[in-house]
PDB file of C-alpha atoms in Angstrom:
ATOM      1  CA  MET A  73      -6.199 -21.177   4.062  1.00 68.00           C
ATOM      2  CA  TYR A  74      -7.410 -17.559   4.229  1.00 66.00           C
ATOM      3  CA  TYR A  75      -6.613 -17.469   7.955  1.00 67.00           C
ATOM      4  CA  LEU A  76      -3.010 -18.584   7.305  1.00 70.00           C
ATOM      5  CA  HIS A  77      -2.622 -16.026   4.548  1.00 59.00           C
ATOM      6  CA  ARG A  78      -3.838 -13.195   6.841  1.00 64.00           C
ATOM      7  CA  LYS A  79      -1.559 -14.362   9.657  1.00 68.00           C
ATOM      8  CA  PHE A  80       1.432 -14.464   7.280  1.00 65.00           C
ATOM      9  CA  GLN A  81       0.612 -10.958   5.984  1.00 64.00           C
ATOM     10  CA  ARG A  82       0.411  -9.678   9.560  1.00 64.00           C
ATOM     11  CA  LEU A  83       3.829 -11.159  10.382  1.00 63.00           C
ATOM     12  CA  LEU A  84       5.315  -9.580   7.244  1.00 62.00           C
ATOM     13  CA  GLY A  85       3.830  -6.232   8.292  1.00 61.00           C
ATOM     14  CA  LEU A  86       5.361  -6.498  11.761  1.00 61.00           C
ATOM     15  CA  PHE A  87       8.755  -7.401  10.282  1.00 61.00           C
ATOM     16  CA  ASN A  88       8.560  -4.507   7.782  1.00 59.00           C
ATOM     17  CA  THR A  89       7.636  -2.089  10.594  1.00 61.00           C
ATOM     18  CA  LEU A  90      10.600  -3.259  12.686  1.00 56.00           C
ATOM     19  CA  LEU A  91      12.944  -2.628   9.763  1.00 57.00           C
ATOM     20  CA  LEU A  92      11.525   0.855   9.166  1.00 60.00           C
ATOM     21  CA  ARG A  93      11.772   1.835  12.851  1.00 57.00           C
ATOM     22  CA  THR A  94      15.469   2.403  12.229  1.00 59.00           C
ATOM     23  CA  GLU A  95      14.733   4.705   9.263  1.00 73.00           C
ATOM     24  CA  ILE A  96      11.713   6.752  10.365  1.00 77.00           C
ATOM     25  CA  ALA A  97      12.124   9.464  13.021  1.00 77.00           C
ATOM     26  CA  VAL A  98       9.061   8.271  14.977  1.00 82.00           C
ATOM     27  CA  ILE A  99       6.645   5.363  14.555  1.00 85.00           C
ATOM     28  CA  GLY A 100       4.111   5.311  17.387  1.00 88.00           C
ATOM     29  CA  LYS A 101       3.101   2.264  19.373  1.00 91.00           C
ATOM     30  CA  GLY A 102       0.733  -0.067  17.533  1.00 89.00           C
ATOM     31  CA  SER A 103       1.452   1.404  14.094  1.00 87.00           C
ATOM     32  CA  ARG A 104       2.254  -0.885  11.181  1.00 84.00           C
ATOM     33  CA  TYR A 105       3.904  -0.329   7.823  1.00 80.00           C
ATOM     34  CA  LEU A 106       2.850  -3.153   5.464  1.00 81.00           C
ATOM     35  CA  PRO A 107       5.159  -4.909   2.967  1.00 77.00           C
ATOM     36  CA  GLY A 108       5.932  -3.330  -0.373  1.00 81.00           C
ATOM     37  CA  SER A 109       5.791   0.183   1.061  1.00 81.00           C
ATOM     38  CA  PHE A 110       8.845   2.376   1.380  1.00 84.00           C
ATOM     39  CA  VAL A 111      10.096   5.680   2.732  1.00 88.00           C
ATOM     40  CA  VAL A 112      12.619   8.224   1.518  1.00 89.00           C
ATOM     41  CA  GLY A 113      13.950  10.743   4.025  1.00 90.00           C
ATOM     42  CA  GLY A 114      12.670   8.815   7.014  1.00 88.00           C
ATOM     43  CA  LYS A 115      14.426  11.107   9.484  1.00 90.00           C
ATOM     44  CA  TYR A 116      11.901  13.803   8.480  1.00 92.00           C
ATOM     45  CA  ILE A 117       8.818  11.566   8.907  1.00 93.00           C
ATOM     46  CA  LYS A 118       6.738  11.068  12.044  1.00 94.00           C
ATOM     47  CA  ILE A 119       3.906   8.529  12.266  1.00 94.00           C
ATOM     48  CA  GLY A 120       1.588   8.491  15.295  1.00 95.00           C
ATOM     49  CA  ARG A 121       0.118   5.604  17.288  1.00 96.00           C
ATOM     50  CA  ASN A 122      -2.103   2.845  15.861  1.00 96.00           C
ATOM     51  CA  THR A 123      -1.663   4.031  12.281  1.00 95.00           C
ATOM     52  CA  ILE A 124      -1.693   1.556   9.402  1.00 93.00           C
ATOM     53  CA  VAL A 125       0.283   2.320   6.241  1.00 93.00           C
ATOM     54  CA  ASP A 126      -1.023  -0.193   3.716  1.00 92.00           C
ATOM     55  CA  LYS A 127       0.937  -2.067   1.060  1.00 90.00           C
ATOM     56  CA  HIS A 128       2.826  -0.259  -1.702  1.00 93.00           C
ATOM     57  CA  VAL A 129       2.567   3.187  -0.087  1.00 95.00           C
ATOM     58  CA  SER A 130       5.351   5.679  -0.748  1.00 94.00           C
ATOM     59  CA  ILE A 131       6.129   8.394   1.812  1.00 94.00           C
ATOM     60  CA  THR A 132       8.935  10.781   0.938  1.00 94.00           C
ATOM     61  CA  ALA A 133      10.267  13.792   2.794  1.00 93.00           C
ATOM     62  CA  GLN A 134      13.292  15.765   1.764  1.00 90.00           C
ATOM     63  CA  LYS A 135      14.826  19.058   2.687  1.00 87.00           C
ATOM     64  CA  VAL A 136      15.236  21.381  -0.270  1.00 85.00           C
ATOM     65  CA  LYS A 137      17.450  24.438   0.104  1.00 81.00           C
ATOM     66  CA  GLY A 138      15.416  27.620   0.013  1.00 76.00           C
ATOM     67  CA  VAL A 139      12.110  25.737   0.462  1.00 77.00           C
ATOM     68  CA  THR A 140      12.304  23.774   3.700  1.00 77.00           C
ATOM     69  CA  SER A 141      12.600  25.790   6.908  1.00 75.00           C
ATOM     70  CA  ASP A 142      15.916  25.118   8.675  1.00 72.00           C
ATOM     71  CA  ASN A 143      14.236  24.732  12.072  1.00 73.00           C
ATOM     72  CA  ILE A 144      11.636  22.166  10.960  1.00 75.00           C
ATOM     73  CA  GLN A 145      12.080  18.730  12.545  1.00 74.00           C
ATOM     74  CA  CYS A 146       9.528  16.693  10.582  1.00 79.00           C
ATOM     75  CA  ILE A 147       8.355  17.499   7.090  1.00 91.00           C
ATOM     76  CA  VAL A 148       5.670  14.790   6.999  1.00 95.00           C
ATOM     77  CA  THR A 149       3.668  14.176  10.178  1.00 96.00           C
ATOM     78  CA  ILE A 150       0.833  11.636  10.277  1.00 97.00           C
ATOM     79  CA  GLY A 151      -1.372  11.518  13.382  1.00 97.00           C
ATOM     80  CA  ASP A 152      -2.798   8.694  15.487  1.00 98.00           C
ATOM     81  CA  ASN A 153      -5.344   6.096  14.331  1.00 98.00           C
ATOM     82  CA  CYS A 154      -4.884   6.813  10.622  1.00 98.00           C
ATOM     83  CA  SER A 155      -5.221   4.362   7.754  1.00 97.00           C
ATOM     84  CA  ILE A 156      -3.372   5.120   4.513  1.00 97.00           C
ATOM     85  CA  GLY A 157      -4.768   3.058   1.619  1.00 97.00           C
ATOM     86  CA  PRO A 158      -2.666   0.888  -0.701  1.00 96.00           C
ATOM     87  CA  TYR A 159      -0.696   2.454  -3.568  1.00 97.00           C
ATOM     88  CA  SER A 160      -0.976   5.943  -2.051  1.00 97.00           C
ATOM     89  CA  GLN A 161       1.797   8.538  -2.151  1.00 97.00           C
ATOM     90  CA  ILE A 162       2.639  11.283   0.327  1.00 97.00           C
ATOM     91  CA  THR A 163       5.504  13.533  -0.700  1.00 96.00           C
ATOM     92  CA  GLY A 164       6.730  16.646   1.077  1.00 94.00           C
ATOM     93  CA  ILE A 165       9.519  19.199   0.838  1.00 93.00           C
ATOM     94  CA  LYS A 166       7.968  21.984   2.940  1.00 92.00           C
ATOM     95  CA  ARG A 167       5.413  20.530   5.392  1.00 94.00           C
ATOM     96  CA  ILE A 168       2.568  18.026   5.326  1.00 97.00           C
ATOM     97  CA  GLN A 169       0.626  17.826   8.599  1.00 97.00           C
ATOM     98  CA  ILE A 170      -2.044  15.099   8.817  1.00 98.00           C
ATOM     99  CA  GLY A 171      -4.292  15.001  11.881  1.00 98.00           C
ATOM    100  CA  ASN A 172      -5.701  12.027  13.765  1.00 98.00           C
ATOM    101  CA  GLY A 173      -8.188   9.571  12.304  1.00 98.00           C
ATOM    102  CA  LEU A 174      -7.443  10.023   8.575  1.00 98.00           C
ATOM    103  CA  LEU A 175      -8.835   7.301   6.312  1.00 98.00           C
ATOM    104  CA  THR A 176      -7.837   7.139   2.651  1.00 98.00           C
ATOM    105  CA  GLY A 177      -8.860   4.890  -0.178  1.00 97.00           C
ATOM    106  CA  SER A 178      -6.281   3.461  -2.549  1.00 97.00           C
ATOM    107  CA  SER A 179      -4.015   5.473  -4.852  1.00 98.00           C
ATOM    108  CA  VAL A 180      -4.398   8.804  -3.049  1.00 98.00           C
ATOM    109  CA  LEU A 181      -1.775  11.514  -3.711  1.00 98.00           C
ATOM    110  CA  ILE A 182      -0.938  14.146  -1.084  1.00 98.00           C
ATOM    111  CA  THR A 183       1.834  16.522  -2.141  1.00 97.00           C
ATOM    112  CA  ASP A 184       3.213  19.943  -1.297  1.00 95.00           C
ATOM    113  CA  ASN A 185       5.541  20.159  -4.301  1.00 91.00           C
ATOM    114  CA  ALA A 186       5.972  20.096  -8.061  1.00 87.00           C
ATOM    115  CA  HIS A 187       8.818  19.820 -10.542  1.00 84.00           C
ATOM    116  CA  GLY A 188       9.794  23.370 -11.443  1.00 78.00           C
ATOM    117  CA  GLU A 189       8.075  26.630 -12.230  1.00 79.00           C
ATOM    118  CA  THR A 190       6.020  27.297 -15.338  1.00 79.00           C
ATOM    119  CA  ASP A 191       8.358  29.798 -16.981  1.00 82.00           C
ATOM    120  CA  TYR A 192       9.735  29.227 -20.466  1.00 86.00           C
ATOM    121  CA  GLY A 193      13.282  28.478 -19.315  1.00 83.00           C
ATOM    122  CA  GLN A 194      12.238  25.675 -16.971  1.00 80.00           C
ATOM    123  CA  LEU A 195       9.782  24.214 -19.462  1.00 83.00           C
ATOM    124  CA  GLN A 196      12.764  23.670 -21.785  1.00 84.00           C
ATOM    125  CA  LEU A 197      14.263  21.247 -19.228  1.00 84.00           C
ATOM    126  CA  LEU A 198      13.378  17.597 -18.837  1.00 86.00           C
ATOM    127  CA  PRO A 199      10.772  17.443 -16.018  1.00 84.00           C
ATOM    128  CA  LYS A 200      13.042  15.285 -13.845  1.00 85.00           C
ATOM    129  CA  LEU A 201      15.791  17.943 -14.080  1.00 85.00           C
ATOM    130  CA  ARG A 202      13.560  20.821 -12.941  1.00 83.00           C
ATOM    131  CA  PRO A 203      14.093  21.841  -9.302  1.00 84.00           C
ATOM    132  CA  LEU A 204      11.433  20.868  -6.773  1.00 84.00           C
ATOM    133  CA  VAL A 205       9.310  23.831  -5.685  1.00 86.00           C
ATOM    134  CA  SER A 206       6.509  24.133  -3.146  1.00 88.00           C
ATOM    135  CA  ARG A 207       3.332  26.148  -3.514  1.00 87.00           C
ATOM    136  CA  GLY A 208       2.679  25.842   0.223  1.00 92.00           C
ATOM    137  CA  GLU A 209       2.188  23.394   3.049  1.00 95.00           C
ATOM    138  CA  VAL A 210      -0.646  20.867   3.233  1.00 97.00           C
ATOM    139  CA  VAL A 211      -2.604  20.615   6.479  1.00 98.00           C
ATOM    140  CA  ILE A 212      -5.303  17.970   6.923  1.00 98.00           C
ATOM    141  CA  GLY A 213      -7.505  18.050  10.026  1.00 98.00           C
ATOM    142  CA  ASN A 214      -8.866  15.243  12.189  1.00 98.00           C
ATOM    143  CA  ASN A 215     -11.289  12.522  11.073  1.00 98.00           C
ATOM    144  CA  VAL A 216     -10.961  13.251   7.357  1.00 98.00           C
ATOM    145  CA  TRP A 217     -11.962  10.648   4.779  1.00 98.00           C
ATOM    146  CA  ILE A 218     -10.280  10.833   1.353  1.00 98.00           C
ATOM    147  CA  GLY A 219     -11.742   8.630  -1.387  1.00 98.00           C
ATOM    148  CA  ALA A 220      -9.763   6.479  -3.817  1.00 98.00           C
ATOM    149  CA  LYS A 221      -7.561   8.207  -6.396  1.00 98.00           C
ATOM    150  CA  ALA A 222      -8.124  11.677  -4.938  1.00 98.00           C
ATOM    151  CA  THR A 223      -5.325  14.239  -5.190  1.00 98.00           C
ATOM    152  CA  ILE A 224      -4.506  16.876  -2.564  1.00 98.00           C
ATOM    153  CA  LEU A 225      -2.378  19.619  -4.122  1.00 97.00           C
ATOM    154  CA  PRO A 226       0.104  22.048  -2.502  1.00 96.00           C
ATOM    155  CA  GLY A 227      -1.058  24.916  -0.321  1.00 96.00           C
ATOM    156  CA  VAL A 228      -4.331  23.249   0.709  1.00 97.00           C
ATOM    157  CA  HIS A 229      -5.773  23.245   4.242  1.00 98.00           C
ATOM    158  CA  ILE A 230      -8.549  20.729   4.899  1.00 98.00           C
ATOM    159  CA  GLY A 231     -10.729  21.116   7.998  1.00 97.00           C
ATOM    160  CA  ASP A 232     -11.871  18.464  10.471  1.00 98.00           C
ATOM    161  CA  GLY A 233     -14.486  15.919   9.440  1.00 97.00           C
ATOM    162  CA  VAL A 234     -14.214  16.543   5.687  1.00 98.00           C
ATOM    163  CA  ILE A 235     -15.173  13.867   3.141  1.00 98.00           C
ATOM    164  CA  ILE A 236     -13.404  14.045  -0.230  1.00 98.00           C
ATOM    165  CA  GLY A 237     -15.005  12.010  -3.006  1.00 97.00           C
ATOM    166  CA  ALA A 238     -13.126   9.494  -5.125  1.00 97.00           C
ATOM    167  CA  ASN A 239     -11.116  10.958  -8.038  1.00 98.00           C
ATOM    168  CA  SER A 240     -11.447  14.507  -6.669  1.00 98.00           C
ATOM    169  CA  VAL A 241      -8.648  17.033  -7.129  1.00 98.00           C
ATOM    170  CA  VAL A 242      -8.422  19.428  -4.185  1.00 98.00           C
ATOM    171  CA  THR A 243      -6.900  22.740  -5.271  1.00 97.00           C
ATOM    172  CA  LYS A 244      -8.099  25.095  -2.507  1.00 97.00           C
ATOM    173  CA  ASP A 245      -8.929  25.106   1.197  1.00 97.00           C
ATOM    174  CA  ILE A 246     -11.918  23.072   2.408  1.00 98.00           C
ATOM    175  CA  PRO A 247     -13.804  24.232   5.529  1.00 97.00           C
ATOM    176  CA  PRO A 248     -14.575  21.740   8.331  1.00 97.00           C
ATOM    177  CA  TYR A 249     -17.434  19.237   7.968  1.00 97.00           C
ATOM    178  CA  SER A 250     -17.764  19.628   4.216  1.00 97.00           C
ATOM    179  CA  ILE A 251     -18.328  17.035   1.523  1.00 97.00           C
ATOM    180  CA  VAL A 252     -16.454  17.773  -1.704  1.00 98.00           C
ATOM    181  CA  VAL A 253     -16.291  16.101  -5.105  1.00 98.00           C
ATOM    182  CA  GLY A 254     -14.975  16.809  -8.591  1.00 97.00           C
ATOM    183  CA  ASN A 255     -12.052  18.202 -10.504  1.00 95.00           C
ATOM    184  CA  PRO A 256     -11.474  20.783  -9.212  1.00 96.00           C
ATOM    185  CA  ALA A 257     -13.184  19.725  -5.987  1.00 96.00           C
ATOM    186  CA  HIS A 258     -16.195  21.784  -4.939  1.00 96.00           C
ATOM    187  CA  ILE A 259     -18.431  21.633  -1.888  1.00 96.00           C
ATOM    188  CA  ILE A 260     -21.704  19.759  -2.388  1.00 96.00           C
ATOM    189  CA  LYS A 261     -22.718  19.779   1.276  1.00 93.00           C
ATOM    190  CA  GLN A 262     -21.609  21.409   4.491  1.00 93.00           C
ATOM    191  CA  VAL A 263     -22.815  19.919   7.771  1.00 90.00           C
ATOM    192  CA  LEU A 264     -23.486  22.497  10.451  1.00 81.00           C
ATOM    193  CA  ASN A 265     -23.814  21.862  14.189  1.00 76.00           C
ATOM    194  CA  GLU A 266     -27.460  22.466  15.028  1.00 65.00           C
TER     195      GLU A 266
END
């Protein structure tokens, strides 16, 4: 019975990927987008080869006047051989660049934007009516592992080979080959090439 269930899930994933190929700018060979997941602004999203986007993942990319560069082709770019865990969300209005080999746990948030500024006038508005603003692009290097329920906030650059612990909130740049945990995330170990 388990075998049939897995086979059925695989077929649903292939069907879902075929449907999304018409929406997303690029989906590389061997990549799959599992059922229950969705995209907004697919023409600004690029997914590399052999990348798995698990169930119930939301990827959104939208151009916002005065924030998004006019000459940018893709706002969200995900590299080759990545695995995005279930219930995760990636949302960009400026630029999110994810390298090859990313692995995330479930319910990870990667964002380059927020609803409005923190001035008195905007705080008087309903949050959903505040304009989207970006505090800077997010760049994630190669072979990064992001634990479940971690949050990557705007303006953060994460180096190659970084491990981010579950439930961590990354608010500043992380150098390559570091292990970080906490809220806000802090380095507990940095592996050096000896």
